[in-house]
Coordinates of C-alpha atoms in Angstrom, one line a residue:
M958 CA 65.2 66.3 145.8
T959 CA 68.6 67.3 147.1
G960 CA 68.0 67.4 150.5
Q961 CA 66.6 70.1 153.6
V962 CA 67.7 73.6 154.7
R963 CA 67.7 74.3 158.4
G964 CA 66.2 77.1 159.7
V965 CA 69.4 78.8 161.0
Q966 CA 70.6 78.5 157.4
L967 CA 68.0 79.5 155.2
A968 CA 68.1 82.5 157.7
R969 CA 71.5 83.2 157.3
L970 CA 70.9 83.4 152.8
L971 CA 67.9 85.4 153.3
G972 CA 70.2 88.5 156.0
Q973 CA 68.0 91.3 155.4
W974 CA 65.2 90.2 154.1
H975 CA 63.2 93.0 155.3
A976 CA 65.2 95.4 156.5
L977 CA 64.8 98.9 153.7
P978 CA 62.6 101.8 154.7
G979 CA 60.7 101.4 151.3
R980 CA 60.0 97.5 151.4
R981 CA 58.4 98.1 155.1
R982 CA 55.5 99.4 153.9
S983 CA 54.9 96.1 151.6
P984 CA 53.5 93.2 154.1
D985 CA 56.7 91.3 155.6
Y986 CA 55.5 87.9 154.2
A987 CA 55.5 89.5 150.5
A988 CA 59.2 90.9 151.6
L989 CA 59.9 87.5 152.9
A990 CA 58.5 85.2 150.0
G991 CA 60.1 87.8 147.2
S992 CA 63.8 87.0 149.1
V993 CA 63.0 83.5 148.9
R994 CA 61.9 83.5 145.6
G995 CA 65.2 85.6 144.7
L996 CA 67.7 82.8 146.3
L997 CA 65.5 80.4 144.4
A998 CA 66.5 82.8 140.9
D999 CA 70.0 83.1 141.6
G1000 CA 70.8 79.7 142.6
R1001 CA 71.8 80.0 146.5
L1002 CA 68.3 77.9 147.4
P1003 CA 68.6 74.6 145.5
L1004 CA 65.3 73.3 143.6
G1005 CA 64.0 70.3 145.4
V1006 CA 65.4 71.1 148.5
R1007 CA 62.8 71.0 151.6
L1008 CA 62.6 74.1 153.8
P1009 CA 62.4 74.3 157.8
A1010 CA 58.6 73.9 159.0
E1011 CA 57.0 77.4 159.1
R1012 CA 57.1 76.9 163.3
E1013 CA 61.3 77.0 163.1
L1014 CA 61.9 79.5 160.2
A1015 CA 59.7 81.9 162.3
E1016 CA 62.1 81.2 165.6
A1017 CA 65.6 81.6 162.8
L1018 CA 63.6 84.9 162.0
R1019 CA 62.5 86.2 165.0
I1020 CA 58.9 86.8 163.2
S1021 CA 55.8 85.6 163.8
R1022 CA 54.3 82.2 162.6
T1023 CA 51.7 83.4 161.0
T1024 CA 54.1 85.5 158.4
V1025 CA 56.0 82.6 157.2
T1026 CA 52.7 80.6 156.7
A1027 CA 51.2 83.6 154.5
A1028 CA 54.5 83.7 153.2
Y1029 CA 55.0 79.9 152.0
R1030 CA 51.0 80.0 150.8
Q1031 CA 52.2 82.9 148.3
L1032 CA 55.7 80.8 147.2
R1033 CA 52.7 78.0 146.5
E1034 CA 50.6 80.4 144.3
T1035 CA 53.2 81.4 142.1
G1036 CA 54.8 77.9 141.6
H1037 CA 57.6 78.3 143.8
L1038 CA 56.8 76.0 146.8
A1039 CA 55.3 72.5 146.6
S1040 CA 53.6 71.0 150.0
R1041 CA 52.3 68.0 151.1
R1042 CA 50.3 67.5 154.6
G1043 CA 52.7 66.5 156.8
A1044 CA 55.3 66.0 154.8
G1045 CA 56.6 69.4 154.6
S1046 CA 57.5 71.9 151.7
W1047 CA 59.9 71.4 148.8
T1048 CA 61.4 74.3 146.4
M1049 CA 60.6 74.3 142.7
L1050 CA 60.3 77.0 139.6
P1051 CA 57.0 78.0 137.7
G1052 CA 56.6 75.7 134.8
N1053 CA 56.8 78.5 132.8
H1054 CA 60.5 79.1 133.4
R1055 CA 63.8 78.0 131.2
V1056 CA 67.5 77.2 131.2
A1057 CA 69.0 80.3 130.4
S1058 CA 72.6 80.5 129.3
T1059 CA 73.8 81.4 132.7
G1060 CA 72.8 77.4 133.4
L1061 CA 70.3 79.0 136.0
W1062 CA 66.4 79.9 135.4
T1063 CA 64.4 82.3 133.9
P1064 CA 61.3 83.0 132.8
L1065 CA 59.6 81.6 129.1
D1066 CA 58.6 85.2 128.5
D1067 CA 62.1 87.3 129.3
R1068 CA 62.2 90.6 127.8
E1069 CA 65.8 92.1 126.3
M1070 CA 67.8 92.9 129.5
L1071 CA 70.8 95.4 130.2
D1072 CA 72.3 91.4 131.8
L1073 CA 75.1 92.9 134.3
G1074 CA 75.0 89.2 135.9
V1075 CA 77.1 87.2 133.0
A1076 CA 81.0 88.7 132.9
A1077 CA 81.3 87.8 129.2
L1078 CA 82.3 89.7 125.7
A1079 CA 80.5 88.8 122.8
A1080 CA 82.9 87.0 120.1
P1081 CA 85.5 89.2 118.1
P1082 CA 85.8 89.9 114.6
Q1083 CA 88.3 87.4 113.8
L1084 CA 85.9 84.2 114.8
L1085 CA 84.6 83.4 111.4
S1086 CA 87.6 83.7 110.0
A1087 CA 89.6 80.9 112.9
A1088 CA 86.2 78.6 112.1
R1089 CA 86.6 78.6 108.1
A1090 CA 90.1 78.2 108.9
A1091 CA 89.9 75.0 111.0
A1092 CA 87.0 73.5 108.6
E1093 CA 89.9 73.1 106.1
D1094 CA 92.0 71.8 109.1
L1095 CA 89.2 68.9 110.0
P1096 CA 89.7 66.3 106.8
R1097 CA 93.4 65.0 108.1
Y1098 CA 91.5 63.9 111.6
L1099 CA 88.5 62.5 109.8
S1100 CA 90.3 59.0 109.3
G1101 CA 90.9 58.5 113.0
A1102 CA 87.8 58.0 115.9
G1103 CA 88.3 61.5 116.5
Y1104 CA 88.8 61.1 120.8
H1105 CA 91.8 63.1 122.0
P1106 CA 91.3 62.9 126.1
T1107 CA 94.2 65.0 126.4
G1108 CA 93.5 67.1 123.6
I1109 CA 95.0 67.6 119.8
I1110 CA 98.6 67.9 119.6
E1111 CA 98.8 71.1 117.6
L1112 CA 96.8 72.9 120.8
R1113 CA 98.4 72.0 123.8
E1114 CA 101.3 73.2 121.8
A1115 CA 100.0 76.6 121.2
V1116 CA 98.9 76.4 125.4
A1117 CA 102.6 75.3 126.0
D1118 CA 103.9 78.1 124.2
A1119 CA 102.0 80.8 125.8
Y1120 CA 103.4 79.9 129.4
T1121 CA 106.8 79.3 128.6
A1122 CA 106.5 83.1 127.0
R1123 CA 105.3 84.2 130.0
G1124 CA 108.7 83.1 131.3
L1125 CA 107.0 78.8 132.4
P1126 CA 108.5 76.8 130.6
T1127 CA 106.2 73.8 129.4
S1128 CA 105.8 71.4 127.3
A1129 CA 102.9 69.4 125.3
D1130 CA 102.6 66.6 127.9
Q1131 CA 101.4 69.1 130.8
I1132 CA 98.4 70.1 129.3
M1133 CA 94.8 68.7 128.8
V1134 CA 92.3 70.2 126.7
T1135 CA 89.4 70.6 128.1
S1136 CA 85.5 71.9 127.5
G1137 CA 86.0 75.0 129.7
T1138 CA 88.2 76.1 132.5
Q1139 CA 84.5 75.2 134.8
H1140 CA 85.3 71.5 133.2
A1141 CA 88.7 72.1 133.9
L1142 CA 87.9 72.8 137.7
D1143 CA 85.4 69.7 138.2
L1144 CA 88.2 67.3 136.1
V1145 CA 91.2 68.5 138.7
L1146 CA 88.2 67.9 142.3
R1147 CA 87.4 64.7 140.4
L1148 CA 91.1 63.6 140.9
A1149 CA 92.5 65.4 144.1
L1150 CA 89.6 65.9 146.6
A1151 CA 87.7 63.0 148.2
P1152 CA 84.7 63.9 149.5
G1153 CA 84.1 66.2 152.4
G1154 CA 87.6 66.9 151.9
T1155 CA 88.8 70.9 153.1
V1156 CA 89.2 73.5 150.4
L1157 CA 90.5 77.1 151.2
V1158 CA 89.1 80.1 149.3
E1159 CA 88.7 83.3 148.1
S1160 CA 86.3 85.9 149.9
P1161 CA 84.1 86.9 147.8
T1162 CA 84.8 84.1 145.0
Y1163 CA 84.1 82.4 141.6
P1164 CA 80.0 81.4 142.1
N1165 CA 80.2 78.5 139.8
A1166 CA 83.7 77.1 141.7
L1167 CA 81.6 77.6 145.3
A1168 CA 78.7 75.2 143.5
A1169 CA 82.0 72.8 141.9
L1170 CA 83.1 72.6 145.2
A1171 CA 79.6 72.1 147.1
G1172 CA 79.2 69.4 144.6
R1173 CA 82.0 67.7 145.9
R1174 CA 80.5 67.9 149.2
A1175 CA 83.8 70.1 150.2
R1176 CA 84.6 71.5 153.7
I1177 CA 85.2 75.6 152.7
S1178 CA 87.3 77.6 154.4
T1179 CA 87.5 81.6 152.9
H1180 CA 90.3 84.0 153.1
G1181 CA 88.5 87.4 153.2
L1182 CA 89.5 89.5 150.5
A1183 CA 90.1 93.4 151.8
A1184 CA 88.0 95.8 149.4
D1185 CA 91.0 98.2 148.3
A1186 CA 94.0 96.0 148.9
G1187 CA 93.2 92.6 148.1
W1188 CA 95.1 89.3 149.5
E1189 CA 96.4 90.1 153.2
P1190 CA 99.6 88.4 153.0
D1191 CA 100.1 87.3 157.0
L1192 CA 96.2 86.3 156.5
L1193 CA 96.0 83.9 154.0
L1194 CA 99.7 82.4 155.0
G1195 CA 98.2 81.7 158.4
S1196 CA 94.7 80.4 156.6
L1197 CA 97.2 77.4 155.1
R1198 CA 99.1 76.7 158.0
Q1199 CA 96.1 76.8 160.6
T1200 CA 93.3 75.0 158.5
R1201 CA 96.2 72.6 156.7
P1202 CA 93.3 71.9 152.8
K1203 CA 93.8 69.5 150.9
L1204 CA 93.3 72.3 148.1
A1205 CA 93.4 76.0 147.8
Y1206 CA 91.6 78.1 145.2
L1207 CA 92.9 80.9 144.0
I1208 CA 92.5 83.6 141.4
P1209 CA 96.0 85.6 141.6
E1210 CA 95.4 87.4 138.3
F1211 CA 92.5 90.3 138.7
Q1212 CA 90.3 88.1 140.7
N1213 CA 86.8 87.3 140.1
P1214 CA 84.9 89.3 141.0
T1215 CA 87.2 91.9 143.0
G1216 CA 89.9 92.6 139.9
H1217 CA 92.6 92.0 142.6
L1218 CA 96.4 91.4 140.8
M1219 CA 98.3 89.5 143.2
P1220 CA 102.1 90.5 143.6
A1221 CA 104.8 88.2 142.8
S1222 CA 105.9 88.2 146.1
L1223 CA 103.3 86.4 147.8
R1224 CA 102.9 84.2 144.7
E1225 CA 106.0 82.7 145.8
R1226 CA 105.1 82.6 149.7
V1227 CA 101.7 80.8 149.3
V1228 CA 103.6 77.9 147.2
A1229 CA 106.2 78.1 150.1
A1230 CA 103.5 77.3 152.3
A1231 CA 101.7 75.1 150.6
H1232 CA 103.9 72.7 150.2
A1233 CA 104.8 73.0 154.0
V1234 CA 101.5 71.7 155.0
G1235 CA 100.5 69.7 152.0
T1236 CA 97.7 72.0 150.4
D1237 CA 97.6 71.4 146.6
L1238 CA 96.9 74.7 144.8
I1239 CA 94.3 74.9 142.2
I1240 CA 95.1 78.4 140.4
D1241 CA 92.6 80.0 137.9
E1242 CA 94.3 81.6 135.3
S1243 CA 91.2 83.0 133.7
F1244 CA 91.6 86.5 133.2
V1245 CA 95.3 86.8 132.7
D1246 CA 95.3 87.9 129.5
L1247 CA 93.3 91.0 130.3
S1248 CA 95.9 93.2 131.8
M1249 CA 95.1 97.4 131.6
D1250 CA 96.6 100.8 131.7
G1251 CA 100.1 98.9 131.0
T1252 CA 99.9 96.7 134.1
E1253 CA 102.9 94.7 134.0
V1254 CA 101.4 90.6 135.3
P1255 CA 103.7 89.2 137.5
P1256 CA 105.3 85.4 136.7
P1257 CA 102.7 82.4 136.8
V1258 CA 102.4 80.7 140.3
A1259 CA 103.4 77.4 138.8
T1260 CA 107.4 79.2 137.9
Y1261 CA 107.3 79.0 141.7
D1262 CA 106.6 75.8 142.5
R1263 CA 109.0 72.5 143.0
H1264 CA 106.8 70.0 144.0
S1265 CA 104.2 69.7 141.2
R1266 CA 102.1 71.6 143.9
V1267 CA 100.6 73.6 141.6
V1268 CA 97.8 73.1 138.5
S1269 CA 96.9 76.0 136.4
I1270 CA 93.6 76.0 134.8
G1271 CA 92.5 78.4 132.0
G1272 CA 90.2 78.7 128.9
M1273 CA 89.2 81.0 126.1
S1274 CA 86.1 82.1 127.7
K1275 CA 87.0 85.5 128.6
P1276 CA 89.4 86.6 126.2
Y1277 CA 88.1 85.1 123.2
W1278 CA 84.2 83.7 123.7
G1279 CA 82.1 81.6 126.0
G1280 CA 80.8 80.5 122.7
L1281 CA 84.0 78.6 122.2
R1282 CA 84.3 75.6 125.1
I1283 CA 87.9 75.3 125.4
G1284 CA 89.7 75.4 128.3
W1285 CA 92.4 73.8 129.6
V1286 CA 94.7 72.3 133.0
R1287 CA 98.3 73.3 133.5
A1288 CA 100.4 70.4 135.7
S1289 CA 102.8 67.7 135.5
A1290 CA 102.4 65.2 132.9
P1291 CA 102.0 62.4 135.8
Q1292 CA 98.9 64.3 136.7
V1293 CA 98.0 65.1 133.3
Q1294 CA 97.7 61.6 132.5
R1295 CA 95.8 60.4 135.6
L1296 CA 93.1 63.4 134.6
A1297 CA 93.1 62.3 131.4
A1298 CA 92.0 58.9 132.9
V1299 CA 89.5 60.7 135.1
R1300 CA 88.1 62.3 132.0
V1301 CA 87.5 59.6 129.9
G1302 CA 84.6 58.6 132.3
V1303 CA 82.6 61.8 132.1
D1304 CA 82.7 62.9 128.2
M1305 CA 85.8 61.5 126.5
A1306 CA 87.4 64.4 124.2
S1307 CA 86.4 67.7 123.8
P1308 CA 85.2 68.6 119.9
V1309 CA 88.3 68.6 117.1
L1310 CA 86.9 71.5 115.3
D1311 CA 86.5 73.8 118.6
Q1312 CA 89.9 72.8 119.1
L1313 CA 91.3 74.0 115.6
V1314 CA 89.5 76.8 115.9
A1315 CA 91.0 77.6 118.7
V1316 CA 94.4 77.0 117.2
H1317 CA 94.0 79.8 115.1
L1318 CA 92.8 81.8 117.2
L1319 CA 95.8 81.6 119.9
A1320 CA 98.4 82.1 115.9
D1321 CA 96.9 85.3 116.7
A1322 CA 96.7 86.1 120.2
E1323 CA 98.3 89.4 120.1
A1324 CA 96.6 91.4 118.0
I1325 CA 92.8 90.0 119.4
V1326 CA 94.1 90.7 123.1
A1327 CA 95.7 93.7 122.1
D1328 CA 91.9 95.2 121.0
R1329 CA 90.4 93.2 123.5
R1330 CA 92.2 95.1 125.9
V1331 CA 91.7 98.4 124.5
Q1332 CA 87.9 97.5 124.4
L1333 CA 87.5 96.6 128.1
A1334 CA 89.2 100.0 129.1
V1335 CA 86.8 102.1 127.5
Q1336 CA 83.9 100.4 128.6
R1337 CA 85.5 100.2 132.6
D1338 CA 86.0 103.5 132.1
A1339 CA 82.7 104.4 130.9
L1340 CA 80.7 102.6 133.8
L1341 CA 83.9 103.9 136.4
G1342 CA 81.9 107.9 135.0
A1343 CA 78.8 106.8 135.0
L1344 CA 79.1 105.5 138.7
A1345 CA 80.5 108.7 140.0
H1346 CA 78.1 110.9 138.3
Q1347 CA 75.1 108.8 139.1
L1348 CA 75.6 106.7 142.6
P1349 CA 78.6 109.1 144.7
E1350 CA 78.1 107.2 147.7
W1351 CA 79.0 103.8 146.8
R1352 CA 83.2 102.6 146.5
V1353 CA 85.1 101.5 143.7
T1354 CA 88.4 100.6 144.2
V1355 CA 89.4 100.7 140.2
P1356 CA 91.0 97.5 138.6
R1357 CA 94.0 97.4 136.3
G1358 CA 92.3 94.5 134.1
G1359 CA 90.3 91.6 134.0
V1360 CA 86.6 92.1 133.4
T1361 CA 85.0 93.5 136.5
L1362 CA 84.4 96.2 139.0
W1363 CA 83.2 95.3 143.1
A1364 CA 81.0 98.2 144.2
E1365 CA 80.8 98.5 147.9
L1366 CA 76.8 99.7 148.3
D1367 CA 75.9 102.2 151.0
G1368 CA 73.9 99.6 152.5
P1369 CA 72.9 96.0 152.7
V1370 CA 70.7 95.8 150.1
S1371 CA 72.5 94.2 147.6
S1372 CA 69.7 91.3 146.8
A1373 CA 66.9 93.8 147.1
L1374 CA 68.4 95.8 144.9
A1375 CA 69.1 92.6 142.5
R1376 CA 65.2 92.0 142.2
A1377 CA 63.9 95.6 141.3
A1378 CA 66.6 96.1 139.0
E1379 CA 64.8 93.5 136.8
E1380 CA 61.6 95.3 136.8
V1381 CA 63.6 97.9 134.9
G1382 CA 65.4 95.5 133.0
V1383 CA 68.8 95.7 134.3
R1384 CA 70.0 91.7 135.3
L1385 CA 72.8 91.8 138.3
A1386 CA 74.8 90.0 140.5
P1387 CA 73.7 90.4 144.3
G1388 CA 77.5 89.7 146.2
P1389 CA 75.9 86.8 148.3
R1390 CA 76.6 85.0 144.8
F1391 CA 79.9 85.4 145.6
G1392 CA 80.3 84.2 149.0
L1393 CA 79.0 81.7 152.0
D1394 CA 75.7 82.2 153.8
G1395 CA 74.4 85.3 152.8
T1396 CA 77.4 87.4 153.5
L1397 CA 78.6 90.5 151.3
E1398 CA 75.5 91.9 150.8
R1399 CA 76.9 95.4 151.1
F1400 CA 79.2 94.5 147.7
L1401 CA 77.6 93.7 144.0
R1402 CA 80.1 92.6 140.7
L1403 CA 79.2 94.8 137.8
P1404 CA 81.2 93.7 134.5
F1405 CA 82.3 96.3 132.3
T1406 CA 81.4 93.8 128.8
L1407 CA 78.5 95.3 127.7
P1408 CA 79.4 98.7 125.0
A1409 CA 79.2 101.6 126.8
A1410 CA 76.1 103.3 126.1
D1411 CA 74.9 100.0 127.5
L1412 CA 76.5 100.1 131.0
V1413 CA 75.8 104.2 130.8
E1414 CA 72.1 103.2 130.5
A1415 CA 72.1 100.5 133.5
V1416 CA 73.9 102.4 136.2
G1417 CA 70.9 105.0 135.0
R1418 CA 69.0 102.7 136.2
I1419 CA 69.8 100.8 139.2
A1420 CA 70.3 104.6 140.2
A1421 CA 66.9 105.3 140.0
I1422 CA 66.3 101.5 141.8
R1423 CA 68.3 102.8 144.6
Y1424 CA 66.8 105.8 145.4
D1425 CA 62.9 104.0 145.5
L1426 CA 64.3 101.2 147.4
D1427 CA 64.5 103.7 150.8
R1428 CA 61.4 105.9 149.4
A1429 CA 58.6 103.6 148.1
G1430 CA 57.4 100.0 148.8
R1431 CA 56.5 97.9 145.6
Q1432 CA 53.5 96.4 146.0
R1433 CA 53.9 94.3 142.9
W1434 CA 55.6 91.3 143.4
R1435 CA 57.0 89.8 139.8
E1436 CA 58.2 86.7 139.4
P1437 CA 62.6 87.4 139.4
A1438 CA 64.7 86.2 136.4
V1439 CA 68.1 84.6 137.0
I1440 CA 71.6 86.3 138.0
A1441 CA 74.9 84.2 137.3

């Protein structure tokens, strides 16, 4: 068990759980149970947490206790809740679920879906030749133990050279190879953030970063991004000065999920403000290679750092392949050594063979990334065209890079739409996954990483579901699969 959620907390997470006219035709208890299942499925409500007492939740939602009692009973019947008289009720998932590739839960009988919950591309064709070349390089490492806490020298040099080419002189001693970008973030948090420390993040932001911060019991404050413009400079700098957080986690290049690109002038001001208030910056560069339409990417945030306040993290998942678990940290050489000391208590080192594959992919980076940019531009435009045709009421700012659109919907229906879309074979990541306490119900992240034809088909199904939500109750409640 992971603790207890109070009635007011669950009410915030549930948001507009029964606000749709179509859903009012179903019993309120069924709508409430379905909303709780949705929170469990997409990870916003943890497993093993004790739900509030029926009376407490009824008061928080301003509904009858009978409705909550019936909803809890339905959740027990579907295997989503376990209760013991006098002790309370705990969240769980049915035994016919498994951990999906997203790390969340999905039914064992989950059929093929158009998955818009994961913002990642399939592997590039060059991966096979890189793997063969890596296997040929492997023998020279076999005489050693194979543990390289900071990474093999070839890969550290390749990553350092890439930073230098972007205008940020970097040595191999400033690079530590990790098992993906998320692992890099986790290690930095272990080193730099004590439990209960304060962290400033963008809103919306990457859900797994929020999960990592929750794991450190961080106290999170947010800077809200404007849907069409991104960061408000004075508000962002004011947040740093007022809250004086220990850390700030930012995604300046094609921000996940909005796709915004932070201008160079703001990057410089953020670094100066962070130094003035004693804040360290974690800069996530996962999407830095994926510019489109000839967009010029500003210099790295660390270019403006003179006091070792900026730690940059990145990896191979977005421009290359998520199955290649290679990431990195760029920091000062002493910080890298401290990170390595923290790491040996976690996983020792990244696989040598994977690192060698990464070396060969980075050697061919110019051609691979150019192909990715062309592919993503075609898929982005197909998605934009389908949305304009099928859902013209939705507002979308065209991103100049990255892999996602951030759509503003025509109502606070994001979670309800995601649950209903499962019925027609489309998996979505609703807006509240990218914020705190049930906010962002008017938004939806839509990655353009699937083939263009699949994206057009998915939008067609979503449009039909959006129409149905306002016009007909859905009497059958399927166990929701997960999103990520």
